[in-house]
Coordinates of C-alpha atoms and ligand atoms in Angstrom, one line a residue:
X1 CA -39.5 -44.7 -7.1
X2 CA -41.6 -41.6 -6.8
X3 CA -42.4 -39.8 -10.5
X4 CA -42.3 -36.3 -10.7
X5 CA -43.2 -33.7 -13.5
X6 CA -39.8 -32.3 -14.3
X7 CA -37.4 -33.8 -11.6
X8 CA -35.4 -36.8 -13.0
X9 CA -34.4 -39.2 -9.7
X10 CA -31.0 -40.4 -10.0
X11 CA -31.2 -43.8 -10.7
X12 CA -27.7 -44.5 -9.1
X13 CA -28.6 -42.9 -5.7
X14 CA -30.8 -44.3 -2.7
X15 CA -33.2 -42.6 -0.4
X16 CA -32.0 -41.1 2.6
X17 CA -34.5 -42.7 5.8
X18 CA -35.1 -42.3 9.5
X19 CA -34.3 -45.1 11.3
X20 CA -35.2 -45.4 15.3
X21 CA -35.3 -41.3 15.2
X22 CA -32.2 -40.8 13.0
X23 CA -31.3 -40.2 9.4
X24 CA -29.9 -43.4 8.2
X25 CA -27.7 -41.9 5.2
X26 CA -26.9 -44.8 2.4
X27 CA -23.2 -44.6 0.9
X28 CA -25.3 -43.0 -1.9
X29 CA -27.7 -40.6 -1.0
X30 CA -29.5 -38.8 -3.3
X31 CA -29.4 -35.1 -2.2
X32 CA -31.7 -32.8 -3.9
X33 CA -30.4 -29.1 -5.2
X34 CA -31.6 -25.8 -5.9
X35 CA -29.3 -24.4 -8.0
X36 CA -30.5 -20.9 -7.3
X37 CA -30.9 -17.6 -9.5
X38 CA -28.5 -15.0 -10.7
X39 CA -24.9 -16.2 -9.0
X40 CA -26.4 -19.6 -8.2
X41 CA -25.4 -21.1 -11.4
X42 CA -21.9 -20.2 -10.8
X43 CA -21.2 -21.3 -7.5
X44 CA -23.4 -24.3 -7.6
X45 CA -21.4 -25.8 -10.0
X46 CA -18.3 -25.0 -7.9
X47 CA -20.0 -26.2 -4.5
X48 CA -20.6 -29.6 -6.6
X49 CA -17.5 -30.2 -7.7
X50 CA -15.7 -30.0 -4.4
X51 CA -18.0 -31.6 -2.8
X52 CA -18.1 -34.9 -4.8
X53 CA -13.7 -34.6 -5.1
X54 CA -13.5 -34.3 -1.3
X55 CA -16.1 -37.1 -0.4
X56 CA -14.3 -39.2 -2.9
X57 CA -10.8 -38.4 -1.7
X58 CA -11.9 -38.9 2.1
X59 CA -14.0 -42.1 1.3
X60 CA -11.5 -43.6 -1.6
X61 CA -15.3 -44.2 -3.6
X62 CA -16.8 -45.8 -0.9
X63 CA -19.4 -43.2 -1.3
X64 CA -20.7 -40.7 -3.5
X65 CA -23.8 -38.0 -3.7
X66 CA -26.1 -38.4 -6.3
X67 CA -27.5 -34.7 -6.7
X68 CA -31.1 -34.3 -7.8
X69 CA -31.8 -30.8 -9.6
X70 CA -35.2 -29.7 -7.9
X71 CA -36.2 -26.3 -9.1
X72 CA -37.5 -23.1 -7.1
X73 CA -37.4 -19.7 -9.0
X74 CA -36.6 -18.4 -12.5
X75 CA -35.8 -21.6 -13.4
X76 CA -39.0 -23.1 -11.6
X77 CA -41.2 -20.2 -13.4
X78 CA -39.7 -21.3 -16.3
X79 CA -40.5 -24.7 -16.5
X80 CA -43.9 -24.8 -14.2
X81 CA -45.1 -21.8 -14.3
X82 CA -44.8 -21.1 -10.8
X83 CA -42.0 -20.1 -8.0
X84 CA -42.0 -22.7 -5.6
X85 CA -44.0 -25.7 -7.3
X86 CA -45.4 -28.5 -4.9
X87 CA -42.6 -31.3 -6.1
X88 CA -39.5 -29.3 -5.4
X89 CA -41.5 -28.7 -1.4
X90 CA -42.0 -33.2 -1.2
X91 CA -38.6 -34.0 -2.7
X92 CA -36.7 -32.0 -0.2
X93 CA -39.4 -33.7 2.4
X94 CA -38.7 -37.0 1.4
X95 CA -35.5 -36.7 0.7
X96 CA -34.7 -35.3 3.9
X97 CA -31.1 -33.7 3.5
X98 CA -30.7 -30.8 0.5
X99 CA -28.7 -27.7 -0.9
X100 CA -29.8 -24.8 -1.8
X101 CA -28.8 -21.7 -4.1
X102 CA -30.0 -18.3 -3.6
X103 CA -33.4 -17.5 -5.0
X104 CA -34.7 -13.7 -6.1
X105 CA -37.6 -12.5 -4.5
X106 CA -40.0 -11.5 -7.3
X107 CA -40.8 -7.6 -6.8
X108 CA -44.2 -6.7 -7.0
X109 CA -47.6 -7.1 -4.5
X110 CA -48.5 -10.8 -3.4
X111 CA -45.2 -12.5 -3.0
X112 CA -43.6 -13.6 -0.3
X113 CA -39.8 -14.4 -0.2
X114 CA -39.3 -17.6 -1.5
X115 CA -36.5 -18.6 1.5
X116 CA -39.0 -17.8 4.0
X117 CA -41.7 -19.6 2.6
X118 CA -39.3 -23.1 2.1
X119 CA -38.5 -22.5 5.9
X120 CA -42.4 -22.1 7.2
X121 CA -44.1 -24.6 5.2
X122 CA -41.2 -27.2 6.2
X123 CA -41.2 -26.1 9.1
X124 CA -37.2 -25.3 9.2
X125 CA -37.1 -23.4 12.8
X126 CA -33.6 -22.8 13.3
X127 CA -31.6 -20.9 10.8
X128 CA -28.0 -22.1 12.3
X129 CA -25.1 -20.2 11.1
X130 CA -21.5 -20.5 12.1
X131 CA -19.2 -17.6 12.2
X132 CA -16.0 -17.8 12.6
X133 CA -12.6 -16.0 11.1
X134 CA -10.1 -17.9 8.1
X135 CA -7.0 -16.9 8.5
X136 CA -5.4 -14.1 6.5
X137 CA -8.7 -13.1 5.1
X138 CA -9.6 -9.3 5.8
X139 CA -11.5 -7.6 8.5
X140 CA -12.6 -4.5 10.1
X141 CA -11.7 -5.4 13.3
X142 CA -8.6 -5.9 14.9
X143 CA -9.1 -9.2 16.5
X144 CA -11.1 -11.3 14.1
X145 CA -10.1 -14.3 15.7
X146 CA -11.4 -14.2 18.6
X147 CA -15.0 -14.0 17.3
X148 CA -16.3 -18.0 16.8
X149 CA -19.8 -18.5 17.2
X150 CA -22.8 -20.2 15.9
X151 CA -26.2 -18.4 15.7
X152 CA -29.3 -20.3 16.3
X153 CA -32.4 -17.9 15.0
X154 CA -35.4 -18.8 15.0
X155 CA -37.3 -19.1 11.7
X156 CA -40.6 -19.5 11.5
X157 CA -42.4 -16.6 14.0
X158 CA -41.7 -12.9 14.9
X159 CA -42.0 -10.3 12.5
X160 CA -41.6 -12.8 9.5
X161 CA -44.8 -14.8 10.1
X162 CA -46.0 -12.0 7.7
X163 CA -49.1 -10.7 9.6
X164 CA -49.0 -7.3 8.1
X165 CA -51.8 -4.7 7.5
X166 CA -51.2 -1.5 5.0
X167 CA -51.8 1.7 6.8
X168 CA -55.6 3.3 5.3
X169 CA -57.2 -0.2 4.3
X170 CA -60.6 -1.6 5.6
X171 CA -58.8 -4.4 7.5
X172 CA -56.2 -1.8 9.0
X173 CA -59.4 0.6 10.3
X174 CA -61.0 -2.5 11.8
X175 CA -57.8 -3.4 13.6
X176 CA -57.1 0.1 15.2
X177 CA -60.7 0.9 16.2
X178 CA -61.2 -2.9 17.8
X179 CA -58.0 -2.3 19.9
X180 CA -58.5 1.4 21.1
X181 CA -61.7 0.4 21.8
X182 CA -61.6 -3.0 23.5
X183 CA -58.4 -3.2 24.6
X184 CA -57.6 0.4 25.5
X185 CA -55.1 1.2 23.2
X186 CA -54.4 4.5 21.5
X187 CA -52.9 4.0 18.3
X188 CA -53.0 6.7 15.5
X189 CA -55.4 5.9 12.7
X190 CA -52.7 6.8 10.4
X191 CA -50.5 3.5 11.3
X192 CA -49.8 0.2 9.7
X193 CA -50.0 -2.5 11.7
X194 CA -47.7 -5.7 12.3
X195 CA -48.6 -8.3 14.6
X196 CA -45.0 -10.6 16.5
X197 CA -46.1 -13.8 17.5
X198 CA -43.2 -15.8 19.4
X199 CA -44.7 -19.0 20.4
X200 CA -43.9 -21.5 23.5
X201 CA -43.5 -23.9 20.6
X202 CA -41.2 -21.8 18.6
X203 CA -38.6 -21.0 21.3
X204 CA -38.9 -24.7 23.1
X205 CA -38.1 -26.2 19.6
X206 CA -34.8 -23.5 18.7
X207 CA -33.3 -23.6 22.3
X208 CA -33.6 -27.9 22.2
X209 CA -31.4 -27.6 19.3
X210 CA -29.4 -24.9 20.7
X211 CA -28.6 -26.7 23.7
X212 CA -28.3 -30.0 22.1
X213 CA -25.8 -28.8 19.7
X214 CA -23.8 -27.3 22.6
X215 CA -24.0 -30.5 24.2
X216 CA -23.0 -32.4 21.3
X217 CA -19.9 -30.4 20.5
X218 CA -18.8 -29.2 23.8
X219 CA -19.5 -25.7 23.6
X220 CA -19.1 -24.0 26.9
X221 CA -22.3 -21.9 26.8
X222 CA -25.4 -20.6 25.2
X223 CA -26.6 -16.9 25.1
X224 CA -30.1 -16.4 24.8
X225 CA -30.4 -12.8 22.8
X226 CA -34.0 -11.0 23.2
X227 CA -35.1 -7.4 23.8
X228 CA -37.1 -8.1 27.0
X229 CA -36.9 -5.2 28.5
X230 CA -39.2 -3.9 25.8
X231 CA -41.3 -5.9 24.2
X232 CA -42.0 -8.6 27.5
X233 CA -44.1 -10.9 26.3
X234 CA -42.8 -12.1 23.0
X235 CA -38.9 -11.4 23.3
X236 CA -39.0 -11.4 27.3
X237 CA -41.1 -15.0 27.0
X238 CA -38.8 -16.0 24.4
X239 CA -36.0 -15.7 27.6
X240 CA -37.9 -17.0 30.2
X241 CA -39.1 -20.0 28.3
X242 CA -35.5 -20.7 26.4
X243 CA -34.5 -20.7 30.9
X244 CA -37.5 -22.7 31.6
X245 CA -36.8 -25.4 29.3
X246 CA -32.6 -25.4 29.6
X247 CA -33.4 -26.3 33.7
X248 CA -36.2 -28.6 32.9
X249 CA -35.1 -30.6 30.0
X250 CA -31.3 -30.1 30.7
X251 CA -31.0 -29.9 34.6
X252 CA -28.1 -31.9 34.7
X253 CA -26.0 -30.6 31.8
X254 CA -26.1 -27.2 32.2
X255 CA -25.8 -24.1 34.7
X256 CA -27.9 -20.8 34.4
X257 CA -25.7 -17.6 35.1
X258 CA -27.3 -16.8 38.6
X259 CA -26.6 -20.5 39.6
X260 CA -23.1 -19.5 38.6
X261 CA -22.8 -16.9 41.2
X262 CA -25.6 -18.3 43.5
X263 CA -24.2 -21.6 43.8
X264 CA -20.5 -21.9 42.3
X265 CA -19.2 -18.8 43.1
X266 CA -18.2 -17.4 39.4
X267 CA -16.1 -20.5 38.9
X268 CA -18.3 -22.6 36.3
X269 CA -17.6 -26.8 37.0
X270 CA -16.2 -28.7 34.8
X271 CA -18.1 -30.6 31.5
X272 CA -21.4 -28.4 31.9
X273 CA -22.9 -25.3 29.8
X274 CA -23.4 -21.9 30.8
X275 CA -27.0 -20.3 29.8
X276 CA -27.3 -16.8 30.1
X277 CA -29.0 -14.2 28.5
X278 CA -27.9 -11.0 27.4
X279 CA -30.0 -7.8 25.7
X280 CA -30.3 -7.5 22.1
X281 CA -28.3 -4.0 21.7
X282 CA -25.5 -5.1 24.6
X283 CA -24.8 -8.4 22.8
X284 CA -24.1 -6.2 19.3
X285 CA -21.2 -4.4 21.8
X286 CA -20.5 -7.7 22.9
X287 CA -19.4 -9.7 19.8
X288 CA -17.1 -6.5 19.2
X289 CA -15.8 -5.9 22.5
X290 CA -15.8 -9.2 24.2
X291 CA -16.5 -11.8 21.4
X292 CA -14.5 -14.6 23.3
X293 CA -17.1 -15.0 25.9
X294 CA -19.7 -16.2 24.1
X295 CA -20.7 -19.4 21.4
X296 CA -24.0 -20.2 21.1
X297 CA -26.3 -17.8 20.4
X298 CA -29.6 -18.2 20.4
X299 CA -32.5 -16.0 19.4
X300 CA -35.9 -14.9 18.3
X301 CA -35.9 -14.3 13.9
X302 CA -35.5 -10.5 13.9
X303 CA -32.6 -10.7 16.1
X304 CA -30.9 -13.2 14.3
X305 CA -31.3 -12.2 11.1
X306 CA -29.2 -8.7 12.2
X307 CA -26.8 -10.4 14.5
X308 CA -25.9 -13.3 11.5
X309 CA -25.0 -10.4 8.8
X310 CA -23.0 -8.3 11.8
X311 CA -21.1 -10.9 12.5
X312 CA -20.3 -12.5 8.9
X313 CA -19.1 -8.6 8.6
X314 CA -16.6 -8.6 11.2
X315 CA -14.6 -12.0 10.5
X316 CA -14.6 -10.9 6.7
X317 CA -18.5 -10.6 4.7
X318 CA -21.1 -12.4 3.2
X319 CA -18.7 -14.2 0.6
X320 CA -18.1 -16.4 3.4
X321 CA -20.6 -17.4 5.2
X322 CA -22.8 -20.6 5.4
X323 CA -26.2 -21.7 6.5
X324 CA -28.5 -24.1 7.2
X325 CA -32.3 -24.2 8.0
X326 CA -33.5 -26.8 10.1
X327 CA -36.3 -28.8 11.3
X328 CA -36.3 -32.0 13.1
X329 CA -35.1 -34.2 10.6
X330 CA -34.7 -32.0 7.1
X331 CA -31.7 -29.9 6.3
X332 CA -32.1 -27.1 3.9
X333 CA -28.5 -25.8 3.8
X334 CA -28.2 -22.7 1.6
X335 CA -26.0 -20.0 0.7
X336 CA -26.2 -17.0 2.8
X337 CA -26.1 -14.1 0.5
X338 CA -28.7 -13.3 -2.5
X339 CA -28.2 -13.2 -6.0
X340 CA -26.1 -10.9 -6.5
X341 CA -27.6 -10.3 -10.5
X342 CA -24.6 -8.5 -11.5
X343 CA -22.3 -10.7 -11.4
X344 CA -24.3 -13.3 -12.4
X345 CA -22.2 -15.8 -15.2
X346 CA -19.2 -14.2 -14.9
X347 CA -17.3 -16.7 -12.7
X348 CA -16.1 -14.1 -10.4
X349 CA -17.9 -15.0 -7.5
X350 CA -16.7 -16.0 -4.5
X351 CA -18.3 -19.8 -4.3
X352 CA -17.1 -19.5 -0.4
X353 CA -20.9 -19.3 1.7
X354 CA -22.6 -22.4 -0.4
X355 CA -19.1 -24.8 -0.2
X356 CA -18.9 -24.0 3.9
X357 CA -23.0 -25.0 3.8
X358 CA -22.2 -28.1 1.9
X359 CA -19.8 -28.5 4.7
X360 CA -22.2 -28.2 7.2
X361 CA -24.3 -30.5 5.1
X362 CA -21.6 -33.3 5.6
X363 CA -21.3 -32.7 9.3
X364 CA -25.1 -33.3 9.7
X365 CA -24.9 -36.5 8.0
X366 CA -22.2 -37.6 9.6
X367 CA -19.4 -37.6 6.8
X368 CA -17.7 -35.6 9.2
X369 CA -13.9 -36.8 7.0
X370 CA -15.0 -35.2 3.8
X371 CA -16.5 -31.9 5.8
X372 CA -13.0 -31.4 7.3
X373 CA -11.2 -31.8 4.2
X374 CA -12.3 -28.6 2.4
X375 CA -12.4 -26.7 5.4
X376 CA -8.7 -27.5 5.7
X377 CA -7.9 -26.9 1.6
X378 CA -10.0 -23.8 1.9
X379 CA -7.9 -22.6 4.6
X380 CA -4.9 -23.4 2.3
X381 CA -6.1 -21.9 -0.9
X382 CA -6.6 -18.3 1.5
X383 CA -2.8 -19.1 2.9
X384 CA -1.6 -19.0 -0.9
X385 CA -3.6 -16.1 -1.1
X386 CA -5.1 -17.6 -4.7
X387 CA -8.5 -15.9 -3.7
X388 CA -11.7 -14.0 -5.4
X389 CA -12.4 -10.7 -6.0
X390 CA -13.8 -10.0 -2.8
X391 CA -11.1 -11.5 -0.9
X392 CA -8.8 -10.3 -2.9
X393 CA -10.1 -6.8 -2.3
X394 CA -8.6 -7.0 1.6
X395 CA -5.6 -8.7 1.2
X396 CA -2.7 -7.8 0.3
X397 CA 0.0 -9.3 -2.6
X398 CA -3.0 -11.9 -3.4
X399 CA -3.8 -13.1 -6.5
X400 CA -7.5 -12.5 -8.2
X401 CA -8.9 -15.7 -9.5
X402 CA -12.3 -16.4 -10.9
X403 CA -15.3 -18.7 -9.7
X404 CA -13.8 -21.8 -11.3
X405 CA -10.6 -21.9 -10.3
X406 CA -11.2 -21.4 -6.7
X407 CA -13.0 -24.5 -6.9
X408 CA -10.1 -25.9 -8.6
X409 CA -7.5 -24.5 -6.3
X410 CA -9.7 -25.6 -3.0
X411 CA -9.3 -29.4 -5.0
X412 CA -6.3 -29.2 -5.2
X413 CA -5.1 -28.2 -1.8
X414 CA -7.3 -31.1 -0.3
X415 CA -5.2 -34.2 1.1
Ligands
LIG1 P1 -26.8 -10.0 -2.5 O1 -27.3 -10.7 -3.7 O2 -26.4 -10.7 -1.3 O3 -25.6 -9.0 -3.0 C1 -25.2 -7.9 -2.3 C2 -23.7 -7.7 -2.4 O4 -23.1 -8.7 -1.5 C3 -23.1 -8.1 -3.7 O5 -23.2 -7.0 -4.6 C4 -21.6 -8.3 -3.3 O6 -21.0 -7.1 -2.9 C5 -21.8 -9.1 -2.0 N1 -21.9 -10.6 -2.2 C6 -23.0 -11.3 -2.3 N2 -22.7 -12.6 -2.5 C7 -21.4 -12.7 -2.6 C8 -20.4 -13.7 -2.8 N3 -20.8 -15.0 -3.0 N4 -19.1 -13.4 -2.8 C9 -18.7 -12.1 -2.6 N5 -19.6 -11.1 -2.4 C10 -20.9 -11.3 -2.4 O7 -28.0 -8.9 -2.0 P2 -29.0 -8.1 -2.9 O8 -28.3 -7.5 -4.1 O9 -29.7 -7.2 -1.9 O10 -30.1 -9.1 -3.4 C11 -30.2 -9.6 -4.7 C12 -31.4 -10.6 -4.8 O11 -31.1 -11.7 -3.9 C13 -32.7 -10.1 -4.4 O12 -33.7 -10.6 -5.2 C14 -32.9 -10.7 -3.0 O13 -34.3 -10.8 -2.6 C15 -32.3 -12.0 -3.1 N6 -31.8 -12.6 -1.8 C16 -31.9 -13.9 -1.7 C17 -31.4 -14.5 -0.5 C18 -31.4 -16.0 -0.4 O14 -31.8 -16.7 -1.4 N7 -31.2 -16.6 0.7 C19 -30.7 -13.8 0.5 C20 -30.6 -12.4 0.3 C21 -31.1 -11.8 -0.9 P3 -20.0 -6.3 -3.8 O15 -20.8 -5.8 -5.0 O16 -19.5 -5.2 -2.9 O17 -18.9 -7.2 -4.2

C-alpha cells in the first residue's frame, strides 16, 4: 500500500485496476475526493451521503465506496503549502476513478486555475456534461424538455493551453515584429497576443469518445460545433478531422449529413449515427429553437465551455448540472459551478451538480442500479417540490429547505 504525506488510504477499500483495457472496479473501491473550497464542504458531505445510502440500498451491502480525502486548494495550502501538491495528482492516477469539489482560483499573477491544470497534466480531454431538464424545476424557456444533450468539449488545447503574451513586454515585441516581418502579418504593436493550438491528437481523442459514447447508448447523432468559417485551421480542422476520423474509424456505424442526402435520400437507416456539423453561433439558435434535433455535441474548449453554461441555463442553472473530465481511463467528475464563497457553511446550497456527477461516476463504473436510483429520488424530492433556495426561487408553492435535508429528502425518496 502506497504512503503518502497527509492522505490516509482506507484500509477497508481496494484499488481500482485495468484489466485487458478496462477498469476492473472491486465491490470496494477506494475513490479518492476533493472536497473543494467555499460550498464544497457543504455539498460534499451531502454528495457522500447519498451516494453510499443508494449504493447500499441498490447493492443490499454487497458493495460500498471507501472515499479517500485527497486535498487540492485552501485546504491543500493549508496542510502542504502548496495548491495542487504532487500526491493528490498520483492518487487520482492510480486510483483511476475520483470526485471532485470546486476549487478557487487564487487571484493574483502566476497561477493558473487549478481545474485546468488537474485536466492538462492528467490529460482529462473531454469535459462531458449532460444537460437535460427535471421535471417541474424552472426555466426560461418554454419548452425545457425538449432540450437533452451531452456536451463533449475538449479540454486540454485552444485558448486554455495558456500561451498568452501581455501587450508592451519584451516577449510580446519579439512576437509581433517576427510575424510582420516573416510572415507578413500586420498586427498593431499595441496588441496582446494569444496563440490557439487544436491539435490532430486533441480532436481524434474527444470525437472517439464522442462517437463511442453515442454508440454505446444509442444516441442518434453527433454534432460537431466549430467556427470554421473563421478561424480554418484550428476550429475548421477540428471539423474536418472529427469527419475524417467518424468515416475512418466508424464507417460502418455511422452516416455523415451529405451521405444522408447523397445516398439515403433524407431518410437516415435504421441503428446508425448521424454526424454533422453545425457553426458555433447557429448551434446557440439551435438548442433554443430546435433543441430536439440534436444529442451529442462535440467541440473544440472555447466552444464548450460557452455552450455547457447556455445550456445548464435553459433547462434550469448551474445548481444542476454535472460533470466529468476524462481521459482514457481516469474520471475526474466534479461539480460544475465555483465556490460560490458566500454561501459557503450555510447549508443552503443546492448539493444538485456534484450528486448528478457522482451519478455519472457510477454509470462509468458500471454500478449503473445505484446511479438510477437517485436520479429517480431526485426527480421525486423536485415532484414534492421539497427543494433549495435556488429551485425554490422558480417554482411555485415549494418549500425552501437547506443543504442537508435535501440530501436527506433525496434518501428518502430512493426505493
Ligand atoms: P460560482 O461559485 O459558480 O457562483 C456564482 C453563482 O452561481 C452563485 O452566486 C449562485 O447564484 C450560483 N450557484 C453556484 N453554485 C450553485 C449551486 N450549487 N446551487 C445553486 N446556485 C449556485 O461562480 P463565481 O462566484 O464566479 O466563482 C467563485 C470561485 O469559484 C472563484 O474562485 C472561481 O475561480 C471558482 N470557480 C471554480 C470552478 C471549479 O472548481 N470547477 C468553476 C467556476 C468557478 P445566486 O447567488 O444567484 O444564487
Amino acid at each position: 500500500m502506497k504512503k503518502y504525506k497527509h492522505i490516509v488510504v482506507p484500509k477497508d477499500g481496494k484499488r481500482i485496476t485495468i484489466k485487458g483495457k478496462k477498469l476492473s472496479i472491486p465491490n470496494n473501491p477506494i475513490i479518492p475526493v476533493i472536497e473543494g473550497d467555499g460550498i464544497g464542504r457543504d455539498i460534499m458531505k451531502a454528495a457522500r451521503r447519498v451516494v453510499d445510502a443508494a449504493v447500499e440500498k441498490a447493492f443490499k451491502g454487497r458493495k460500498r465506496i471507501a472515499w479517500m480525502d485527497v486535498y487540492a486548494g485552501e485546504k491543500a495550502n493549508e496542510l502542504y503549502r502548496e495548491w495542487l501538491p504532487d500526491e493528490t495528482i498520483d492518487a487520482i492516477k492510480s486510483h483511476y476513478v475520483a470526485l471532485k469539489g470546486p476549487l478557487t482560483t487564487p487571484i493574483g499573477g502566476g497561477f493558473r486555475s487549478l481545474n485546468v491544470s488537474l485536466r492538462q497534466i492528467m490529460n482529462l480531454y473531454a469535459c462531458v456534461r449532460p444537460v437535460h431538464w427535471y421535471k417541474g424545476v424552472g426555466s426560461p424557456v418554454v419548452h425545457p424538455e425538449r432540450l437533452n444533450v451531452v456536451i463533449f468539449r475538449e479540454n486540454t488545447e485552444d485558448v486554455y493551453a495558456g500561451i498568452e503574451w501581455k501587450k508592451g513586454s519584451k516577449d510580446v515585441k519579439k512576437v509581433i515584429t517576427w510575424l510582420n516581418k516573416n510572415m507578413k502579418t500586420n498586427i498593431r504593436t499595441d496588441s496582446g497576443i494569444g496563440i490557439k493550438p487544436i491539435s490532430v491528437t486533441g480532436t481524434k481523442q474527444l470525437v472517439r469518445k464522442a462517437i463511442q459514447y453515442a454508440i454505446d447508448r444509442k444516441l442518434p447523432s453527433v454534432t460537431l460545433v466549430h467556427k470554421g468559417n473563421i478561424m480554418k485551421y484550428t476550429e475548421g480542422a477540428f471539423r474536418d478531422w472529427g469527419y475524417k476520423l467518424a468515416t475512418t474509424e466508424f464507417r460502418r456505424k455511422i452516416v455523415t449529413e451529405d451521405e444522408l442526402w447523397s445516398k439515403y435520400k433524407g431518410k437516415m437507416p435504421k441503428g446508425k449515427i448521424l454526424i454533422k456539423d453545425r457553426i458555433a453561433d447557429s448551434i446557440f439558435q439551435q438548442v433554443l429553437t430546435r433543441p430536439d434535433e440534436y444529442s451529442i455535441l462535440a467541440t473544440p474548449n472555447l466552444n464548450g465551455d460557452y455552450l455547457s453554461d447556455a445550456c445548464a441555463a435553459q433547462v434550469g442553472g448551474l445548481g444542476m448540472a454535472p460533470g466529468a473530465n476524462i481521459g482514457d481511463y481516469i474520471g475526474l467528475f466534479e461539480a460544475t459551478h465555483g465556490t460560490a464563497p458566500k454561501y459557503a457553511d450555510k447549508d443552503v446550497i443546492n448539493p444538485g451538480s456534484v450528486i448528478l456527477s457522482a451519478v455519472m461516476m457510477l454509470e462509468y463504473m458500471g454500478w449503473d442500479k445505484a446511479a438510477v436510483m437517485i436520479e429517480k429520488a431526485i426527480q421525486k424530492t423536485i415532484d414534492k417540490k421539497t427543494v433549495t433556495y435556488d429551485l425554490h426561487r422558480q417554482m411555485k408553492g415549494a418549500k425552501k429547505i437547506g443543504t442537508s435535508a435535501f440530501a436527506t429528502e433525496i434518501i428518502k425518496n430512493m426505493r
